[in-house]
Amino acid sequence: MSGANDKLMTLADAAALVSDGDTVVAGGCCYSRTPWAMLLELLRAQRRGLTLGRNLMCYESELFLATGAATKLISSWVGIGLRWGIPKVFREYVERDPSVYEEWSHLSFGLRLMAASMGMPFLPTASLLGSDLLERLPAQEMRCPFTDQLLVAVPALVPDVALIHVHTVDAAGNAQIEGPAYMDVELARAAKTVIVTAEEVVPAEAIVRHNDRTQIPGFVVDAVIEVPFGSYPHECHGRYEADFAHFDAYSEQVVADGVAGVEAYLAEVVERAGSFAGFLDTVGASTLLEQRRRARELVPA
Amino acid sequence: MSGANDKLMTLADAAALVSDGDTVVAGGCCYSRTPWAMLLELLRAQRRGLTLGRNLMCYESELFLATGAATKLISSWVGIGLRWGIPKVFREYVERDPSVYEEWSHLSFGLRLMAASMGMPFLPTASLLGSDLLERLPAQEMRCPFTDQLLVAVPALVPDVALIHVHTVDAAGNAQIEGPAYMDVELARAAKTVIVTAEEVVPAEAIVRHNDRTQIPGFVVDAVIEVPFGSYPHECHGRYEADFAHFDAYSEQVVADGVAGVEAYLAEVVERAGSFAGFLDTVGASTLLEQRRRARELVPA
Amino acid sequence: MSAVAAPTPVELMTIAGSRLLRDGRVVFAGVGAPLEASVLAKRLHAPSLTIVLEGGSIGPRMLPGRLPVSTNEMRAAHDAFMLTSINELFLYGQRGCYDYGFIGAGQLDQYGNVNTSYIGDPDHPKVRLPGSGGANDIVSSCREVMIMTRHEQRRFVERVDFITSPGYLSGPESREAAGLVRNRPVAVITDLGLLGFDEATGRLRLDALQPGVTEADVHANTGFDLLVSDTVAELAAPTEQELAELRWLRDGEKSNTATFREVTSAP
Amino acid sequence: MSAVAAPTPVELMTIAGSRLLRDGRVVFAGVGAPLEASVLAKRLHAPSLTIVLEGGSIGPRMLPGRLPVSTNEMRAAHDAFMLTSINELFLYGQRGCYDYGFIGAGQLDQYGNVNTSYIGDPDHPKVRLPGSGGANDIVSSCREVMIMTRHEQRRFVERVDFITSPGYLSGPESREAAGLVRNRPVAVITDLGLLGFDEATGRLRLDALQPGVTEADVHANTGFDLLVSDTVAELAAPTEQELAELRWLRDGEKSNTATFREVTSAP
């Protein structure tokens, strides 16, 4: 949290706010509004031993496991999407040692962030009751002090660092999201350090003009980085569609080669690309523009 | 709750959804976005014995007490605003019998609605601890099941009926609010029956066009009524300023005449006016337009 | 129906599922067949059905040929009347606002318990599955829970390896004792038939067969002793319209967006 | 300062309060003097001070002459960078995001406990006051709690009739035992002086005097035995600039909105 008015920095500066061993939670959901540029930057910076959390995880799960960047994942679901199924290397890691993965339900994961965002150590829910998930989780049954109703208490999840990608933000960190907010508002309020990447950094007055659409106030934000196409190859609501061809290629490579496939992928998109802008160059302007056009078919301007 | 697509009706129809003795919670806050037309309609329909709740109450407090429409109020603060102080007749009622008024803090009142809106019988908070409010309230201390931290559990407040005034709504009840949402989103989700009045009823496609600004989904709404200037003489964000001259006149009358002043006011705005539109006629078009102009000075279009 | 290819197993169950959804209700649908069944119902007999999807989308109308691959993406948000946060979307469910919860299943047992987490011993799993996602929350809160899955021995097991999303656990008393008192599982829809739950025992019961399927077929593909209703009905075959609509939704036309919008804007 | 009318008691305390607010911080301010002090601070020495107001307004910049009469109205939302819900606004506080909580007081005692509910026995009250509003929440969560009120015997009492908003209760141990461990009261600002809290006892202590005020004046207007700092300072008199700004904010110019916007848009 910071009250400064200018939090603009580079992805590399922001990566320095993350320490080895931190609990890092990424915003968005599955392959939507993923803070992809920032996730790649953490891999580039060779962070190690992180606990990575996300409400639904896509293949960042196995990028982080295979490199050792993360040694534990927390989520409610891990998959690339119907068409590609569960990431193969992630599966291998969990089948070898189930303790690398902590599985919640979608809502109970969200309530953990919500509890933290409310400054509360727990919240009650009707989820998880009667399930085998409950037995393996640091959640516990409790009774309502008024009605005696059987409920589940879930403990607050206070991330060391939150990574969030938004549509627009000003230099102080006041951020606006278009389309579904996923869990990003709770996440921003829950975490100790908040890194916001954005499609566009706009003047403060542009935020004020639509002040009832501001979802994250600057005083919880520590770093602001402008990264156009910052979720790519994942999607950003109204801006660009996810690049399914990219997923196809990735998935084929990993199904064929396992960990070596993951390593080959990272050698390309992190090492050889040199930077996120370099990665976008390998995708190519015409593809980016086509994905933008396709987004506009689904979400008219 | 209802899944029907056309919930349009009159204020009188909507008043018939409220039964004597119900717990009714009004939206907005103090003299902002108050469901004033609907509140007057309940007085017109001579509902009796209601429990009226609102996070901060303005002088509707004493209109309801003095008529017997409400026999109990739940709030965190009752006043007309700095300039006019506490409503005199409300004060007299509470000083005679403190049990007519249940006092919460602003957040703990809000968390009661939030608990109900989450389908939970309670929520924890750090408010109320150590205060004398706590001793007189149906809230209780509890310990966090994980950290053993001392907290206060507040019980859910499930209103029989919620009255909410919004900017735009479609016939199915999908509603959009401009400016602060106050507690209206939680309130709409908490209540058994939801009555929405709006400055404008718009086609469904107008709601879809800005679907990330919809705050109340139609499936929780039971009644939709178009009432332009429906909060008047209270304000509606960006649409019209509160009519302080009206408050002055009201306040003088009640300070001078007590309950008789309240009765005289209601005789004018409810009985003689005949309808809410009739009341607006007594205010006069030029005043309404001036209040609209003044709102635009504060909230540019 | 001569001009139309025969229904696939997935189409059979999708269409059977769609017919269970009543107009004016709210359905919380998982991605894949449950979502397709919901979109089909809305197109055909339930125009005021409100579909809600995990990622925060309330009331979307899908673009044919661009059905979502995850419930969180733009395709799933198309023409929704409300886009909100994930917690808020689920909390409407916990509040009791959703009439139907409609999910798929990796593995399921005679009490309707669903496993989408681990095949084998969870401490030494043979296969890691994708996990709960919102399924556990849906079965814990949505008023009537419906499950749709292919009817195979390996899926319909005596006892699931892991209860990700509880059905009747080991019977109605155990479900109640676990605190699951807000709602109940009501149906399992498969490519072989329609299954309900026996009220007394909470066990699955065969209620109706897909066209041409025999009770023996069902038993042969079920890994436990399945109860059978006194009067097993036969489901009506998919109509030409149902099949055509479903395939159009799935495969799309040559991006004729305008036409689709016109049609779906009707009440 | 000859051209400017002498400060009123309320102006004295408002200006003294404004000076305590540091730049780059977040202040949750109640309506009236605390809000005016905050707006003044932002105009003068703390341009990056973020003001948050009960009704959901984060970072507003007020229009001179149109200061809000309630913290929930449009005037309180003017040029904010975020307008949100009341619960969300308060929950940022409970989360620990607010540096200062700044409230008024009807009645207050030697431990900084505040009463805005009942004068007299709450079961048979002499006077019903407006109530807590957000004050109880503010003192329970904002990191440093500051209270601003006129310095009068009837307000500064030995023991408040009713604790609406707890200070130190009956001392630091009692505050901790009550679970109030997130924050602490730090200052009471009045038209006679500036009071802090004695760490050991949690009792109010006179730290500084308004210009021209004596310790005897303070004791004469305090209904309990007030601790006095070893070194009582004298507060600097309001500057001409402070007074002019404050009055301009309160009374406004001839609706010269454009000029104001230009000025306030500066960092």
Short mmCIF file of C-alpha atoms in Angstrom, two decimals, chain B residues 172-300:
data_model
loop_
_atom_site.label_atom_id
_atom_site.label_comp_id
_atom_site.label_asym_id
_atom_site.label_seq_id
_atom_site.Cartn_x
_atom_site.Cartn_y
_atom_site.Cartn_z
CA ALA B 172 -37.20 -7.28 -16.00
CA GLY B 173 -35.56 -5.36 -13.17
CA ASN B 174 -31.94 -5.25 -14.30
CA ALA B 175 -30.82 -2.04 -12.68
CA GLN B 176 -27.94 0.39 -13.09
CA ILE B 177 -26.88 2.97 -10.52
CA GLU B 178 -24.67 5.98 -11.17
CA GLY B 179 -22.37 7.34 -8.48
CA PRO B 180 -22.07 5.60 -5.11
CA ALA B 181 -24.10 2.41 -4.79
CA TYR B 182 -24.53 2.91 -1.02
CA MET B 183 -25.85 -0.45 0.29
CA ASP B 184 -28.34 -1.03 -2.50
CA VAL B 185 -26.63 -4.01 -4.09
CA GLU B 186 -26.47 -5.93 -0.82
CA LEU B 187 -29.98 -4.81 0.05
CA ALA B 188 -31.43 -6.06 -3.24
CA ARG B 189 -29.81 -9.45 -2.72
CA ALA B 190 -30.79 -9.63 0.95
CA ALA B 191 -34.52 -8.93 0.79
CA LYS B 192 -37.38 -11.34 0.11
CA THR B 193 -39.23 -8.82 -2.06
CA VAL B 194 -37.53 -6.04 -3.98
CA ILE B 195 -39.30 -2.92 -5.29
CA VAL B 196 -37.25 -0.80 -7.69
CA THR B 197 -38.22 2.70 -8.73
CA ALA B 198 -36.14 4.39 -11.40
CA GLU B 199 -35.55 7.71 -13.03
CA GLU B 200 -35.92 5.89 -16.34
CA VAL B 201 -37.13 2.54 -17.53
CA VAL B 202 -35.01 1.63 -20.56
CA PRO B 203 -35.11 -1.18 -23.14
CA ALA B 204 -33.25 -4.37 -22.21
CA GLU B 205 -30.74 -3.67 -24.98
CA ALA B 206 -29.71 -0.44 -23.28
CA ILE B 207 -28.80 -2.42 -20.18
CA VAL B 208 -26.91 -5.03 -22.22
CA ARG B 209 -24.90 -2.30 -23.95
CA HIS B 210 -23.27 -1.42 -20.61
CA ASN B 211 -23.59 -4.80 -18.96
CA ASP B 212 -20.59 -4.31 -16.70
CA ARG B 213 -22.46 -1.46 -15.02
CA THR B 214 -25.52 -3.51 -14.08
CA GLN B 215 -25.57 -3.79 -10.30
CA ILE B 216 -28.89 -5.50 -9.57
CA PRO B 217 -29.95 -8.50 -11.66
CA GLY B 218 -33.61 -8.77 -12.62
CA PHE B 219 -34.04 -12.15 -10.97
CA VAL B 220 -34.03 -10.59 -7.49
CA VAL B 221 -36.52 -7.86 -8.44
CA ASP B 222 -40.30 -8.08 -8.06
CA ALA B 223 -41.59 -4.65 -9.07
CA VAL B 224 -40.35 -1.96 -11.45
CA ILE B 225 -41.84 1.53 -11.50
CA GLU B 226 -40.67 4.49 -13.53
CA VAL B 227 -40.69 7.57 -11.29
CA PRO B 228 -38.73 10.53 -12.62
CA PHE B 229 -37.47 12.68 -9.74
CA GLY B 230 -38.43 9.71 -7.59
CA SER B 231 -36.06 10.74 -4.76
CA TYR B 232 -37.19 14.35 -4.68
CA PRO B 233 -36.80 16.45 -2.46
CA HIS B 234 -33.80 14.21 -1.76
CA GLU B 235 -31.05 14.03 -4.37
CA CYS B 236 -30.23 11.60 -7.15
CA HIS B 237 -26.56 11.51 -8.18
CA GLY B 238 -25.99 13.53 -11.33
CA ARG B 239 -29.73 14.07 -11.86
CA TYR B 240 -30.86 16.62 -9.27
CA GLU B 241 -29.59 18.17 -6.07
CA ALA B 242 -31.46 17.87 -2.78
CA ASP B 243 -33.92 20.69 -2.21
CA PHE B 244 -32.47 22.37 0.88
CA ALA B 245 -35.20 25.03 0.83
CA HIS B 246 -37.73 22.23 1.12
CA PHE B 247 -35.77 20.81 4.08
CA ASP B 248 -35.67 24.29 5.65
CA ALA B 249 -39.42 24.69 5.39
CA TYR B 250 -40.08 21.18 6.67
CA SER B 251 -37.69 21.59 9.54
CA GLU B 252 -39.13 24.95 10.63
CA GLN B 253 -42.62 23.53 10.58
CA VAL B 254 -41.68 20.53 12.71
CA VAL B 255 -39.50 22.48 15.13
CA ALA B 256 -42.45 24.83 15.61
CA ASP B 257 -45.33 22.35 15.71
CA GLY B 258 -43.88 18.91 16.46
CA VAL B 259 -46.15 16.03 15.44
CA ALA B 260 -48.71 18.50 14.12
CA GLY B 261 -46.02 19.85 11.82
CA VAL B 262 -45.36 16.36 10.50
CA GLU B 263 -49.07 15.85 9.96
CA ALA B 264 -49.43 19.16 8.14
CA TYR B 265 -46.51 18.22 5.90
CA LEU B 266 -48.03 14.88 5.02
CA ALA B 267 -51.45 16.42 4.46
CA GLU B 268 -49.78 18.54 1.82
CA VAL B 269 -47.35 16.17 0.09
CA VAL B 270 -49.40 13.00 0.35
CA GLU B 271 -53.07 13.89 0.66
CA ARG B 272 -53.55 17.15 -1.18
CA ALA B 273 -50.95 16.33 -3.80
CA GLY B 274 -52.91 13.17 -4.59
CA SER B 275 -49.95 11.42 -6.21
CA PHE B 276 -46.19 11.72 -6.49
CA ALA B 277 -46.62 13.49 -9.82
CA GLY B 278 -49.00 15.87 -8.04
CA PHE B 279 -46.33 16.50 -5.42
CA LEU B 280 -43.80 17.33 -8.14
CA ASP B 281 -46.33 19.83 -9.54
CA THR B 282 -46.40 21.59 -6.19
CA VAL B 283 -42.61 21.82 -6.33
CA GLY B 284 -42.82 23.28 -9.80
CA ALA B 285 -41.02 22.55 -13.04
CA SER B 286 -38.63 25.49 -12.82
CA THR B 287 -37.37 24.37 -9.40
CA LEU B 288 -36.90 20.81 -10.63
CA LEU B 289 -34.96 22.04 -13.64
CA GLU B 290 -32.81 24.31 -11.48
CA GLN B 291 -31.99 21.39 -9.17
CA ARG B 292 -31.05 19.39 -12.24
CA ARG B 293 -28.76 22.15 -13.44
CA ARG B 294 -27.10 22.31 -10.03
CA ALA B 295 -26.49 18.56 -10.09
CA ARG B 296 -24.70 18.92 -13.40
CA GLU B 297 -22.34 21.45 -11.86
CA LEU B 298 -21.24 18.78 -9.41
CA VAL B 299 -21.36 15.79 -11.74
CA PRO B 300 -20.64 16.80 -15.33
#
